Structure formats: C-alpha cells, structure tokens
Short mmCIF file of C-alpha atoms in Angstrom, two decimals:
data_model
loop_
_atom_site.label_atom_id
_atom_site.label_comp_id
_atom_site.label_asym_id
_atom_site.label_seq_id
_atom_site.Cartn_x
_atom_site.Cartn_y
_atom_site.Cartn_z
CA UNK A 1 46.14 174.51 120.70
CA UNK A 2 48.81 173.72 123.52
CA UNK A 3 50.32 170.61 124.67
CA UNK A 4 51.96 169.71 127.54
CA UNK A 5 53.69 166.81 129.39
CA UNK A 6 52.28 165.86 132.56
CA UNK A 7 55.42 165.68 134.75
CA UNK A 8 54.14 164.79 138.25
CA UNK A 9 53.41 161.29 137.50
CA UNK A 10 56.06 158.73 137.83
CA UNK A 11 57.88 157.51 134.88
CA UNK A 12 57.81 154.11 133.65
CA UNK A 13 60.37 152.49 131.90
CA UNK A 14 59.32 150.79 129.38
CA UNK A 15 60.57 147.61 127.43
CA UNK A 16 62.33 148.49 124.12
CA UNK A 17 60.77 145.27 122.43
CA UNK A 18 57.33 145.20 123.63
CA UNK A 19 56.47 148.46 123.98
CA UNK A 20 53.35 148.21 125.96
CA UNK A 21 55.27 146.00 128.69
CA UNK A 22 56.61 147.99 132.23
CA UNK A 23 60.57 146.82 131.92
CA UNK A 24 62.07 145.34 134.88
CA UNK A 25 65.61 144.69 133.95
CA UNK A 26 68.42 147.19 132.13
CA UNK A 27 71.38 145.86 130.10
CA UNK A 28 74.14 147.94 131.70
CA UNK A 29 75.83 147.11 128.64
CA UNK A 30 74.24 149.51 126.78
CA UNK A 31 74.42 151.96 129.41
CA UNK A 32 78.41 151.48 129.50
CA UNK A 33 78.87 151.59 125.42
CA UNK A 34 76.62 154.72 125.54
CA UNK A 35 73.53 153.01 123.22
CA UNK A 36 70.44 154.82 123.42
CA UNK A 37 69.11 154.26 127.60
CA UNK A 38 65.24 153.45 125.46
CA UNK A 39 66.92 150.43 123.79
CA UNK A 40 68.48 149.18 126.95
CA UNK A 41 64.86 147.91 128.71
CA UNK A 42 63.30 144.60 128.50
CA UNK A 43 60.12 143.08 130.22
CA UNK A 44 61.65 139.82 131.34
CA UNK A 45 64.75 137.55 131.47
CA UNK A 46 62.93 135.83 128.38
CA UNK A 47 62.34 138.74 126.61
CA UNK A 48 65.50 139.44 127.10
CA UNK A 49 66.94 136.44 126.32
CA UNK A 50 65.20 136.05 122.82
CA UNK A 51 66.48 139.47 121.47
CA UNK A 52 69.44 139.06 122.67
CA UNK A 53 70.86 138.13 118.89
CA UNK A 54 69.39 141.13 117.39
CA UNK A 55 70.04 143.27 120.98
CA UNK A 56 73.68 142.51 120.45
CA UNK A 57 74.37 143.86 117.46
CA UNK A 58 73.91 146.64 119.18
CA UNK A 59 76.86 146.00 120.92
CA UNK A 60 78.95 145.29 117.59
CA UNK A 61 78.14 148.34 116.18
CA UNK A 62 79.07 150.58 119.73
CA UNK A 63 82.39 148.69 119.76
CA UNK A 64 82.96 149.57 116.12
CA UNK A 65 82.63 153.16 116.99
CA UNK A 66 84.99 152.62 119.93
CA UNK A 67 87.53 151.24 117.91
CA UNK A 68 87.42 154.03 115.20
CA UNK A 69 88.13 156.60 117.96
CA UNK A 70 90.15 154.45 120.39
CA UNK A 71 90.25 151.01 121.54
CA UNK A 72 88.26 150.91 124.86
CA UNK A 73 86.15 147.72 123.08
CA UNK A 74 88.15 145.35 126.10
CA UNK A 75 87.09 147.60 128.63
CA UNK A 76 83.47 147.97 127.43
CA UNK A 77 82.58 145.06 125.84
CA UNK A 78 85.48 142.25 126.53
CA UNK A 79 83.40 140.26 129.49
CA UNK A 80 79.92 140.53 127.76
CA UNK A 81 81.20 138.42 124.99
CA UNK A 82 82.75 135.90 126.40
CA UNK A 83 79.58 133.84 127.05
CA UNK A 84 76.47 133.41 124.51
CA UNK A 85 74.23 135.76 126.86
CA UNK A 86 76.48 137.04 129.78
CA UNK A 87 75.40 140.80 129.79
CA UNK A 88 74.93 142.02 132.90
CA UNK A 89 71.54 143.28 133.78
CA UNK A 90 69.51 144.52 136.62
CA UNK A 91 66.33 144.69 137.81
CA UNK A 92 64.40 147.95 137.55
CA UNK A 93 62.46 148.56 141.36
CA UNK A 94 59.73 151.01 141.11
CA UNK A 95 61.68 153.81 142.23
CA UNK A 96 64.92 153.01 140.51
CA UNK A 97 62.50 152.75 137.33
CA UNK A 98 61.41 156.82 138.00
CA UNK A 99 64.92 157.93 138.91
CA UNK A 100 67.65 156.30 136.91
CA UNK A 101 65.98 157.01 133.29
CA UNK A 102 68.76 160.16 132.24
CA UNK A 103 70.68 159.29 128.88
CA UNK A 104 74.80 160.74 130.14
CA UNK A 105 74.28 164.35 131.35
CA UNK A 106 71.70 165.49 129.52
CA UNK A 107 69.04 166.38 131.30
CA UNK A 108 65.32 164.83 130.41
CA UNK A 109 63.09 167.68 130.89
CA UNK A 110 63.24 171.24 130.67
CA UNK A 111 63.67 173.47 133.37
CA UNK A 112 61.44 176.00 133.77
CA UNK A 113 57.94 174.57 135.03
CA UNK A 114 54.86 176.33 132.45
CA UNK A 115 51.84 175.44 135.07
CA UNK A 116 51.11 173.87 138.17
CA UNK A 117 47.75 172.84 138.82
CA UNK A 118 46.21 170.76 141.53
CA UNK A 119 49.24 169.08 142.59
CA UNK A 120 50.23 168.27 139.10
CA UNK A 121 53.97 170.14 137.06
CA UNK A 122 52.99 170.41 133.05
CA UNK A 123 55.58 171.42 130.83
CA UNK A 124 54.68 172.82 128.03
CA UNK A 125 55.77 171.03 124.68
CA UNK A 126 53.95 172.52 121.80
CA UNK A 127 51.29 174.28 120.14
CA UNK A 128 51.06 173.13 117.09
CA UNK A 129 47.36 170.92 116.43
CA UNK A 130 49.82 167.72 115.38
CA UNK A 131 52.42 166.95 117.58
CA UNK A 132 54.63 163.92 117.55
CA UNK A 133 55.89 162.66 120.92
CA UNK A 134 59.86 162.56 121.51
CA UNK A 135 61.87 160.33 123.59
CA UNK A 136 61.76 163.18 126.33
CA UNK A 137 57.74 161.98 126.42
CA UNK A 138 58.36 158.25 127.00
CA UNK A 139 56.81 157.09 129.92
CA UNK A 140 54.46 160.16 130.81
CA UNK A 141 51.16 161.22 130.20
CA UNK A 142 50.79 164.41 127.54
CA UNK A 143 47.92 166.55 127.77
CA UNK A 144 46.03 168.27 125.04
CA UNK A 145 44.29 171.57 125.31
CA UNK A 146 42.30 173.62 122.88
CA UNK A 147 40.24 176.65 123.76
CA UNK A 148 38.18 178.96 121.04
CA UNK A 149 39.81 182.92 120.67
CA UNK A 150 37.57 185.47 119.73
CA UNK A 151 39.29 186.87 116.16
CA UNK A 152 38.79 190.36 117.22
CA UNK A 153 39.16 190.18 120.80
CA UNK A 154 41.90 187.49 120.95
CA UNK A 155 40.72 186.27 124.47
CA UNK A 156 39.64 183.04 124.91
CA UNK A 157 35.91 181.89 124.41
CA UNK A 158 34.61 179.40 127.00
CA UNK A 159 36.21 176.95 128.67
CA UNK A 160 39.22 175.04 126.92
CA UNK A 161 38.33 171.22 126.23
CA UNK A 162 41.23 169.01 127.13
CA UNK A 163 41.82 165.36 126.51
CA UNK A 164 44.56 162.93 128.40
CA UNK A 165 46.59 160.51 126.67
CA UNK A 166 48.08 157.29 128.01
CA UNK A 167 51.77 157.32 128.74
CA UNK A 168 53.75 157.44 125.96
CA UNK A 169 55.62 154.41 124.62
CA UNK A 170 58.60 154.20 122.38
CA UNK A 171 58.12 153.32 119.07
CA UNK A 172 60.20 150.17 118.08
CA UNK A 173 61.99 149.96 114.96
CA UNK A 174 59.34 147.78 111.91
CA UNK A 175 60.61 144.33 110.76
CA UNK A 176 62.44 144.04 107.53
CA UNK A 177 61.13 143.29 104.75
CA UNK A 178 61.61 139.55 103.70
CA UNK A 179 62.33 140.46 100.11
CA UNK A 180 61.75 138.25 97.06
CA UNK A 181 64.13 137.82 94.55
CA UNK A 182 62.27 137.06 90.88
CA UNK A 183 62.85 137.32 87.31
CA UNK A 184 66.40 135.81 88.32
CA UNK A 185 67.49 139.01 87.97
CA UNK A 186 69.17 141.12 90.85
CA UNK A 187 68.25 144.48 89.91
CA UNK A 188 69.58 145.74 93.60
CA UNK A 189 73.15 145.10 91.87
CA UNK A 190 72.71 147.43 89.08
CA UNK A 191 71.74 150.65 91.44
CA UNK A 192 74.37 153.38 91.29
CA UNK A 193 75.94 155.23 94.26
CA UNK A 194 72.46 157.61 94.15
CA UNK A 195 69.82 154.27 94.54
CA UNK A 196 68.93 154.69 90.69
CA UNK A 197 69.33 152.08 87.81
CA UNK A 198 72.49 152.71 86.03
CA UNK A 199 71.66 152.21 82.34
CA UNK A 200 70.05 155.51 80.99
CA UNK A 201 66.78 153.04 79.63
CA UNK A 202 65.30 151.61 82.59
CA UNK A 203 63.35 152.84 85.81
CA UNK A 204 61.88 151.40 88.72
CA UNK A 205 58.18 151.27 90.20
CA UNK A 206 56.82 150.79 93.56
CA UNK A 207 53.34 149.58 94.18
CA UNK A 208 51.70 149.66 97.13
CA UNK A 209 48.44 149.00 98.81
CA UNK A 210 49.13 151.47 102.57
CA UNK A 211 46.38 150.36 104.19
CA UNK A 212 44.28 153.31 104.52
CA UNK A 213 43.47 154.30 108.37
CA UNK A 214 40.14 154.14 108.26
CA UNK A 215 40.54 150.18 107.41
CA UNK A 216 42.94 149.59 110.14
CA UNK A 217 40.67 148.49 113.28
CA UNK A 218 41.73 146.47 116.35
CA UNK A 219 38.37 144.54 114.52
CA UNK A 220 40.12 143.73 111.38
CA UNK A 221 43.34 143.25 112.92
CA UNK A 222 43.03 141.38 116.09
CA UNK A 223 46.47 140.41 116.42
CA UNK A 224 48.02 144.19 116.13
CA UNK A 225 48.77 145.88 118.98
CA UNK A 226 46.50 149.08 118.63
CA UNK A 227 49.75 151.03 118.85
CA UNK A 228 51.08 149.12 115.73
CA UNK A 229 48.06 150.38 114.19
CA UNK A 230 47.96 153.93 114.88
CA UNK A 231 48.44 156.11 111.83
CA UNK A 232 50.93 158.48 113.28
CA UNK A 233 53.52 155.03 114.17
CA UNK A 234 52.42 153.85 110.34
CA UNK A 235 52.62 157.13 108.54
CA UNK A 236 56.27 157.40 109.42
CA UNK A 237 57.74 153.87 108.47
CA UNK A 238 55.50 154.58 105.92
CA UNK A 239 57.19 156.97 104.50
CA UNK A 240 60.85 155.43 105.43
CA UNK A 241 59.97 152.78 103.76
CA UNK A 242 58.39 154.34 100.45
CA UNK A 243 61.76 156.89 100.49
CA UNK A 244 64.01 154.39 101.16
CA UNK A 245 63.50 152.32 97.96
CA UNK A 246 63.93 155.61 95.69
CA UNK A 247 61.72 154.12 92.87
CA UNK A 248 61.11 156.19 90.05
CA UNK A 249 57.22 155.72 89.88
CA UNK A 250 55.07 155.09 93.07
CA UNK A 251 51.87 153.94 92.71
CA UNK A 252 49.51 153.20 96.09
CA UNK A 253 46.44 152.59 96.99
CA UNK A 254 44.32 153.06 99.58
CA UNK A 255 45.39 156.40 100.55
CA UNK A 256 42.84 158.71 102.32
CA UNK A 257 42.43 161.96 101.09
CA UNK A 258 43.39 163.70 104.21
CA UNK A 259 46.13 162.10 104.40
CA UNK A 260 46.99 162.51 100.49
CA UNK A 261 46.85 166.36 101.07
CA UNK A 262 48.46 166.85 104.53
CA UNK A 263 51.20 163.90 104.20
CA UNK A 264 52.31 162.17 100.98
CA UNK A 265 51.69 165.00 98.50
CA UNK A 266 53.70 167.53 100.47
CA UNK A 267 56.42 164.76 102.58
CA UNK A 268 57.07 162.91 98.44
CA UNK A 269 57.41 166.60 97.26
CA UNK A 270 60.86 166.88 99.38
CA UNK A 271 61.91 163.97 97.57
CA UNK A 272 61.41 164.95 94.39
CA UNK A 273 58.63 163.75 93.67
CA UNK A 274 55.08 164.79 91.61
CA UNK A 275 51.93 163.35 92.91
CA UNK A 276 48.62 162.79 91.04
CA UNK A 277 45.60 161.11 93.01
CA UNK A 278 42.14 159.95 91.99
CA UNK A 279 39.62 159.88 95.22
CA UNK A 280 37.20 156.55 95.34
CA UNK A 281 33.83 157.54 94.60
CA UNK A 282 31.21 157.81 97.22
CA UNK A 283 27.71 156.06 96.53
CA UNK A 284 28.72 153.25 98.72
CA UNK A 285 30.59 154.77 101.05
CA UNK A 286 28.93 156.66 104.10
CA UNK A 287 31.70 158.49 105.85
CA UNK A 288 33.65 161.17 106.41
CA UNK A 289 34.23 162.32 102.37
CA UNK A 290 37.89 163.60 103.73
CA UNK A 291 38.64 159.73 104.80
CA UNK A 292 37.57 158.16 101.97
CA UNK A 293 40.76 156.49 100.13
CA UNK A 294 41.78 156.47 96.52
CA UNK A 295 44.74 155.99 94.14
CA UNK A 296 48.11 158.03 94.12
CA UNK A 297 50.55 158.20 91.52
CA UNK A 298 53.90 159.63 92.22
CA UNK A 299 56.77 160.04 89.18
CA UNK A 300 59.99 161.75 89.61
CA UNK A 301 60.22 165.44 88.50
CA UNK A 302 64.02 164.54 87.27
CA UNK A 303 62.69 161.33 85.68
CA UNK A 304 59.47 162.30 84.28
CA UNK A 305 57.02 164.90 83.16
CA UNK A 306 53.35 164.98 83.18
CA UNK A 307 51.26 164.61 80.07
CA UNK A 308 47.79 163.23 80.50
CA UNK A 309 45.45 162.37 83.14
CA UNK A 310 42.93 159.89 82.97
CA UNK A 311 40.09 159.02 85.91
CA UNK A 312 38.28 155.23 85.67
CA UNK A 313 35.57 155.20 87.73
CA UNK A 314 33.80 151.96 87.61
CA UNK A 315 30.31 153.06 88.92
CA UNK A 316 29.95 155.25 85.62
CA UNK A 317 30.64 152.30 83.56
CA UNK A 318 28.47 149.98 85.73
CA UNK A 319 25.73 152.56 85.04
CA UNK A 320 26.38 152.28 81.14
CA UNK A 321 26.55 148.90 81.27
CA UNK A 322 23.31 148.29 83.16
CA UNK A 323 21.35 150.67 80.79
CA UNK A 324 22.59 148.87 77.61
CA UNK A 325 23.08 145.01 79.20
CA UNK A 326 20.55 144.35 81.42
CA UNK A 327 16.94 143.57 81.66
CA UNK A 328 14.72 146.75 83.33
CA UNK A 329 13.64 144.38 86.10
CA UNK A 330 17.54 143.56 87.09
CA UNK A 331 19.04 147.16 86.77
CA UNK A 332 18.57 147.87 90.50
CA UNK A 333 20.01 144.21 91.67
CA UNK A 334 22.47 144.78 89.13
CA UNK A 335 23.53 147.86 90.45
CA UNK A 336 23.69 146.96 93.96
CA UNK A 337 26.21 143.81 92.68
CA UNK A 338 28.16 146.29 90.54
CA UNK A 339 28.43 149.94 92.40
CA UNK A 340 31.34 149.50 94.58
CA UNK A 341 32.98 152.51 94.63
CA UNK A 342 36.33 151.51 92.79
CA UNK A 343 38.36 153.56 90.70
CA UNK A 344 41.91 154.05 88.51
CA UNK A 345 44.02 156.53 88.17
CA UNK A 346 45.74 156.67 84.67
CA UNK A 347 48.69 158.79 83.58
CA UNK A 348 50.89 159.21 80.95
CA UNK A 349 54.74 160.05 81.63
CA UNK A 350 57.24 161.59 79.44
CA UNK A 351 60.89 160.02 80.30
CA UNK A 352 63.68 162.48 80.92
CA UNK A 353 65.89 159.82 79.60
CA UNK A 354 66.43 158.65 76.60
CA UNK A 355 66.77 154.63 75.25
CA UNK A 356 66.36 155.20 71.14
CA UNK A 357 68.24 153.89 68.58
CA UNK A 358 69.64 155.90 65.62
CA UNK A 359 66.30 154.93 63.88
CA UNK A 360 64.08 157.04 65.86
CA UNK A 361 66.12 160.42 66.72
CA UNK A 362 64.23 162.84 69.02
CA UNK A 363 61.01 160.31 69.45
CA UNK A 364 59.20 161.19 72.52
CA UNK A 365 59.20 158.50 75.05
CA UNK A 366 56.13 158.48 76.61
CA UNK A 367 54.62 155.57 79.32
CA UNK A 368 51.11 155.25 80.88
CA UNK A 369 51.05 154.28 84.00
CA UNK A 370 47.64 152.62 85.60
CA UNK A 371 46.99 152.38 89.42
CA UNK A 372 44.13 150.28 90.46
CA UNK A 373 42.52 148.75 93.44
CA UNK A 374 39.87 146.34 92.37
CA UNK A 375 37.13 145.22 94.34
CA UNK A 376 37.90 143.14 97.54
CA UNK A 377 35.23 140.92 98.19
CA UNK A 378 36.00 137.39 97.43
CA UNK A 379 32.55 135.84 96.59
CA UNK A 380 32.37 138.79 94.16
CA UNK A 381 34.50 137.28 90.88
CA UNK A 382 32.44 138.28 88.86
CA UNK A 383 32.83 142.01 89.62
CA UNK A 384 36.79 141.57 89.79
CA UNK A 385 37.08 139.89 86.65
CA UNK A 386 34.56 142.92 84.84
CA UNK A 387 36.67 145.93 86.52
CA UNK A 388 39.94 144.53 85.66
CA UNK A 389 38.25 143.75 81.71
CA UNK A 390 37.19 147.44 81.48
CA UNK A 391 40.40 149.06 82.67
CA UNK A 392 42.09 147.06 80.01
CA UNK A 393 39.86 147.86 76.99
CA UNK A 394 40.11 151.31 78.14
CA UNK A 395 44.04 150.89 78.10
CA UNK A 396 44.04 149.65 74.73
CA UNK A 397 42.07 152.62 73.42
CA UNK A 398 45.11 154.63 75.01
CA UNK A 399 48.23 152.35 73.48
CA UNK A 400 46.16 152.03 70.43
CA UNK A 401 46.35 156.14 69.54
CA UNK A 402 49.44 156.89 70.57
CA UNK A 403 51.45 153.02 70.84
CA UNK A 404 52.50 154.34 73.83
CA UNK A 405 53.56 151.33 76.10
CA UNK A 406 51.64 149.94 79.53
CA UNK A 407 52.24 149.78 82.85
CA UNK A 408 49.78 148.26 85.12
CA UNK A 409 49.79 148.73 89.00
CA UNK A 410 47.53 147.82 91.50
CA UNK A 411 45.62 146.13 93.94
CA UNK A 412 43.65 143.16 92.15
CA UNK A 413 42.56 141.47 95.04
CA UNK A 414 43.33 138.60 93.06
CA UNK A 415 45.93 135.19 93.65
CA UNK A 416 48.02 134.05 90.74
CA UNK A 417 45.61 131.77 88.51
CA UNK A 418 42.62 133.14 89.55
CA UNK A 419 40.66 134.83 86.30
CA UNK A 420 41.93 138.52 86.57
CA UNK A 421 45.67 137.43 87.08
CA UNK A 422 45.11 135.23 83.80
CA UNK A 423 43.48 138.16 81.75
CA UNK A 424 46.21 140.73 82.64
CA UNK A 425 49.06 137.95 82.49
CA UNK A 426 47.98 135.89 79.57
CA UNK A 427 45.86 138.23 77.77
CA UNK A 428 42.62 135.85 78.04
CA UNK A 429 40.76 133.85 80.17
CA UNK A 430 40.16 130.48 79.56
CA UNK A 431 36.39 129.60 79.11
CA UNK A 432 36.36 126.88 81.43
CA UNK A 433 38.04 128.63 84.61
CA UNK A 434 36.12 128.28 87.96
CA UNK A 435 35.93 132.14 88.34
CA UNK A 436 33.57 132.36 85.30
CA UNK A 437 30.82 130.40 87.30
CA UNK A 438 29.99 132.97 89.76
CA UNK A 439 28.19 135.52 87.05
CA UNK A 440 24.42 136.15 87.93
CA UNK A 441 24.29 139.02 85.75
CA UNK A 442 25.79 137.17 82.63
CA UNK A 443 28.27 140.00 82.10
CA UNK A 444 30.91 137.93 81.33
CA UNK A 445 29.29 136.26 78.73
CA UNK A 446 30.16 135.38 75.82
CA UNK A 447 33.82 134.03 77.53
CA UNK A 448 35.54 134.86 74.41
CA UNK A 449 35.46 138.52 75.13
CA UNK A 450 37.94 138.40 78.03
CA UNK A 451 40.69 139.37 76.15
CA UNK A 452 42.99 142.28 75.38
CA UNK A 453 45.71 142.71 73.34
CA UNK A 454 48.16 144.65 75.21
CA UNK A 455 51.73 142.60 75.08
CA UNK A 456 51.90 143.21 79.06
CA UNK A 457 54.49 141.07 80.93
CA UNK A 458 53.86 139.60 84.06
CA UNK A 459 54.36 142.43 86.81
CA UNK A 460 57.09 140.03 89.07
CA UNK A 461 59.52 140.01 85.55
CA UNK A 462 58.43 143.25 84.29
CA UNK A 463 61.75 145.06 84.36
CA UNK A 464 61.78 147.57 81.70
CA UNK A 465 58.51 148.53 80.30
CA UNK A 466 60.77 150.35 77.22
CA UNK A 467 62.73 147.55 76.10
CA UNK A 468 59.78 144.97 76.27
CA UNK A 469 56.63 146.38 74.80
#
C-alpha cells in the first residue's frame, strides 16, 4: 500500500462550519490571536454571522492564554469586541484561497517531492492500508495505490490499482450532547478528581446503540451529510465520546464485527477496559459475515473481573418454540415472523470493590450484566414483546441460582408505555394493552404469563444496582 497527496492541484479553503462549502471570507482575528488558520474560514457573511457566538469563544479562550503569558488581549482582541460582530474579515479570491493557507511559519507540506507524473507533484504520506487524513491534507486530493509483490521475488505483480479521493475536508468538532438530568439526582457531582463515583459501592454504565456502518446510508439518513456519515469521522467521536464518560460498564449495540476486532476491542483496551461481544446470527442476514453487528460488553479490569458468559440467541428459541407451540402447518410462517437474527450478550461481573456490611464478611459481589438489541420493526410487537419475555425468564434462571442482582441494557426498540417497557419496568403487562393485539401466532397468550419477577428498577433511576436489588 502507499498513499500520497496530490499536490499540483490548487487548494481550497474550506469553511470550518460547513465543511463541504469553498470559504470565501477569513476572520483575521483568528489569524492575529494565533487560533488554528482551519477554524478561521466561513462560506458566507451569514454563515459567518450565525457562528459567530460559538466562533467567539474562540476568541475568549486565545485572550485567556494571552493574558496568562502577557497582556497583549488590547492589542489583539480590544477592537473586535467592541461591537456584537465587528471582526474583521476578508474575502478569500481564488488565488489568495491557494496561497495564503500557512498556519505562522510552519510550513504545509514537506519538502522533498516523492513522484512526478504527468504534470502532477505527489507526496508521499503513508503506507499503511488505513490512513487518516491530517490538517496538512485539507483541501487536496490523496491518492491510493496498491500493487501485488511476489513473496519470494518481492517485485511487484501487475499493474498497481489506484483509486482518487475527493479533496479532503476538515472534520468539524460533533454537537454536545443535550444531557438529561433524571432520578433528581446529579450523579456528575459525586465524580472524583479521576471521573469515577466516589463512594466505594456504586458504578456507572453506559449504553449505547453506535449505529453500525453498514446501517448508516445516505438512504436511511437523508438529511446527513455523507461525510457525517462516514465511519472513519464516526469511529473517532465515537470513541471520544464513549472515553470521555469513563463509565465503569459499556454496553453497545450494533457494533460490526470488523470493527469490534480492529477498533473497540483493541482502542477500549488502552483504557482499561475488557471487552466481551456476541455476533448477531446470520439466517436473515445476507452479507458480508465480517459486517454483520452484534452486542459488546466492556467492564473495567480495575473495577471488575470476568466470571460467566452467557449467549441468547433468539432464533434457537424461536425454533424451540415453534416445534413445541405451533401447529405443523404454521411452523414455516411462524418462522419467517420470528427468525430475526437478534441476540444478547450476558455476563456476570465480580466487583473489585466492596459495599458489605459486617453481616456478610468476604461475600462475593457478583452482577450480571445483559446487553440487548431487540427487534426493530414496529408493526412487529408481537416479536418485541416475546424477545424481551425470554431474555427475562432466562435472567431469572440466572438471579434465581446464584441471587446475583440484574442489570439490563439495551436497545428495545421500544417507547415508554409500550408493552416491553411495561414488562421490564413493572414486571407485567397489563392484559388489555394495545401491543397484545398484534399476535397472529398466539404466543403471547395466555396474557398472564408476561411477567417476571426480577425487582429491576427503571433504567433512567437505576443508580446502584447493589444497594437496590
């Protein structure tokens, strides 16, 4: 493999807000206060205009660093703030666009040229099969090469197959999240100088449904920029976003198993972190096998250790159920209506901490943790409602040998009040919910089976799975 940058072709600056837009203006503010030249770029006087709140903090933050190391924040920054918008800008001409885009003296590109090639400069910038583009890249073309070597000979077999990219555009900074505060409790304020909770008892647990790549199509998601989409912009805020909230279990779905093996696994292992993953099975799906998605479970090696492993997978007991259930002439319709390739991923922690009384000295803590993602298809309730309802018997059989307490994670597909929420939530369904209408293949019948008897709490005031079950 070798890449290269394409250097011949004019640079385009490129608006720092929307990233597929040519900029025409510069805030020389930036440029003066020494902020990143990418961030400095905007499309239009509008687009400029409506960041400017968030674009000036920018500003705050430059002056800050000013001050700390000498007050030049008058000379810098005194006549931008006068007014509500009065930074000076100017418009980026074509040329001015290709020449002017240096960040103080360092220069952009390296200097010695690798190849030149029918009028065209290529600079070589790796040869690794992944590369990810740097702000050297923004605003040219990269080229990828890859030829076949003989093992013994070492020389090159054929002709080497190359493939152009567009020009590369920055890659903006994701939203924040608009968080939630529930349970009126602020567990944020209890985190100690290291992220974690500060009494020895509790933990905390991320769940999170990815969105797994082979899902994420311009198709599906009209309104995403196919750049928003790409898995090598998602992967990484991703990841910043999973590290970032240090939780002591992860649980997500939807994670391909490519991706499992070359990303999470190895990326959460540098944090600390174990990982565990159950692959979806594969009688529905047609694929790639290496795409399809799954569960992952990650626990903190510090926090936890692993016990048991446990793998649901709801086609087996759709099988089981058909055999024993239903009439010979409805197995294969049954089938069809049940087989959708679902599956959980059960395991069972032992805490590193400790939060027992005098009564029980040197009790093992244990905790079984279940990540789900239940069936998506909305005129399909019946199906939700029966994978949730086997998951949970098949919990109890767990709690019940070992009263080892529950934690339930997942995807349900499923709104607050709907039938699954009220079976995990409430413990039972009642008979006369809407939900229980859509059942062709009375396997929800009689109603009075929907019910478990695990004392969960619902997951938004769950806060430690110790101290209430």
């Amino acid at each position: 493999f070798c890449r290269y940058r394409i250097q011949s072709d004019r640079k385009v600056a490129v608006c720092s807000v929307h990233p597929s837009e040519q900029a025409t203006l510069q805030c020389l503010g930036c440029v003066k206060a020494k902020i990143p030249v990418a961030k400095s770029y905007h499309c239009s006087p509008k687009c400029f205009s409506d960041a400017w709140q968030h674009h000036r903090v920018l500003h705050d933050r430059a002056a800050s660093a000013v001050n700390e190391n000498g007050n030049e924040e008058e000379e810098i920054f005194g006549r931008f703030n006068s007014t509500g918008s009065g930074v000076i800008s100017a418009s980026l001409t074509g040329s001015a666009s290709s020449t002017s885009l240096t960040n103080g003296s360092t220069p952009l590109y390296p200097t010695a040229v690798t190849q030149r090639s029918g009028g065209e400069t290529w600079f070589e910038v790796g040869r690794s099969k992944i590369y990810t583009p740097t702000t050297d890249d923004i605003g040219h073309v990269l080229k990828f090469e890859c030829v076949v070597i003989d093992a013994e000979t070492k020389l090159p077999v054929g002709h080497p197959n190359t493939l152009l990219t567009s020009r590369v555009i920055p890659a903006p900074s994701p939203s924040p999240r608009r968080l939630i505060s529930v349970g009126g409790a602020d567990m944020m304020g209890q985190l100690d100088s290291d992220g974690r909770l500060s009494s020895s008892g509790t933990f905390t647990v991320l769940s999170y449904n990815i969105l797994s790549d082979s899902y994420a199509s311009s198709e599906l998601y009209s309104y995403c920029p196919s750049w928003a989409l790409s898995w090598p912009y998602r992967r990484q805020n991703l990841l910043r976003e999973i590290v970032g909230y240090r939780a002591d279990i992860v649980c997500l779905q939807e994670v391909q198993c490519d991706h499992f093996d070359e990303f999470f696994a190895p990326e959460l292992d540098k944090h600390g972190y174990q990982a565990l993953y159950k692959r979806k099975t594969n009688e529905v799906y047609s694929g790639n096998i290496h795409t399809i998605d799954g569960c992952a479970t990650f626990f903190r090696r510090d926090r936890f250790s692993h016990v048991k492993k446990y793998e649901v997978e709801f086609n087996k007991a759709a099988q089981s159920l058909t055999e024993v259930a239903v009439q010979t002439t409805q197995k294969k319709v049954a089938l069809n209506r049940l087989v959708k390739d679902n599956v959980a991923l059960i395991v069972v922690l032992e805490a590193k901490f400790t939060n027992q009384g005098a009564d029980n000295p040197g009790k093992r803590q244990l905790l079984c943790v279940a990540n789900t993602h239940v069936n998506v298809q909305q005129e399909l309730k019946d199906v939700k409602i029966w994978q949730v309802h086997t998951l949970l018997k098949g919990l109890e059989k767990i709690a019940a040998s070992a009263d080892i307490p529950m934690l339930v994670c997942g995807d349900f597909n499923s709104v607050p009040g709907s039938a699954p929420h009220s079976l995990l939530a409430m413990g039972k369904v009642d008979p006369l919910h809407p939900d229980l209408l859509v059942d062709p293949l009375a396997i929800l019948r009689p109603h009075s089976k929907l019910t478990h008897q695990l004392p969960l709490v619902n997951f938004l005031t769950l806060m430690n799975c110790f101290k209430q079950s």
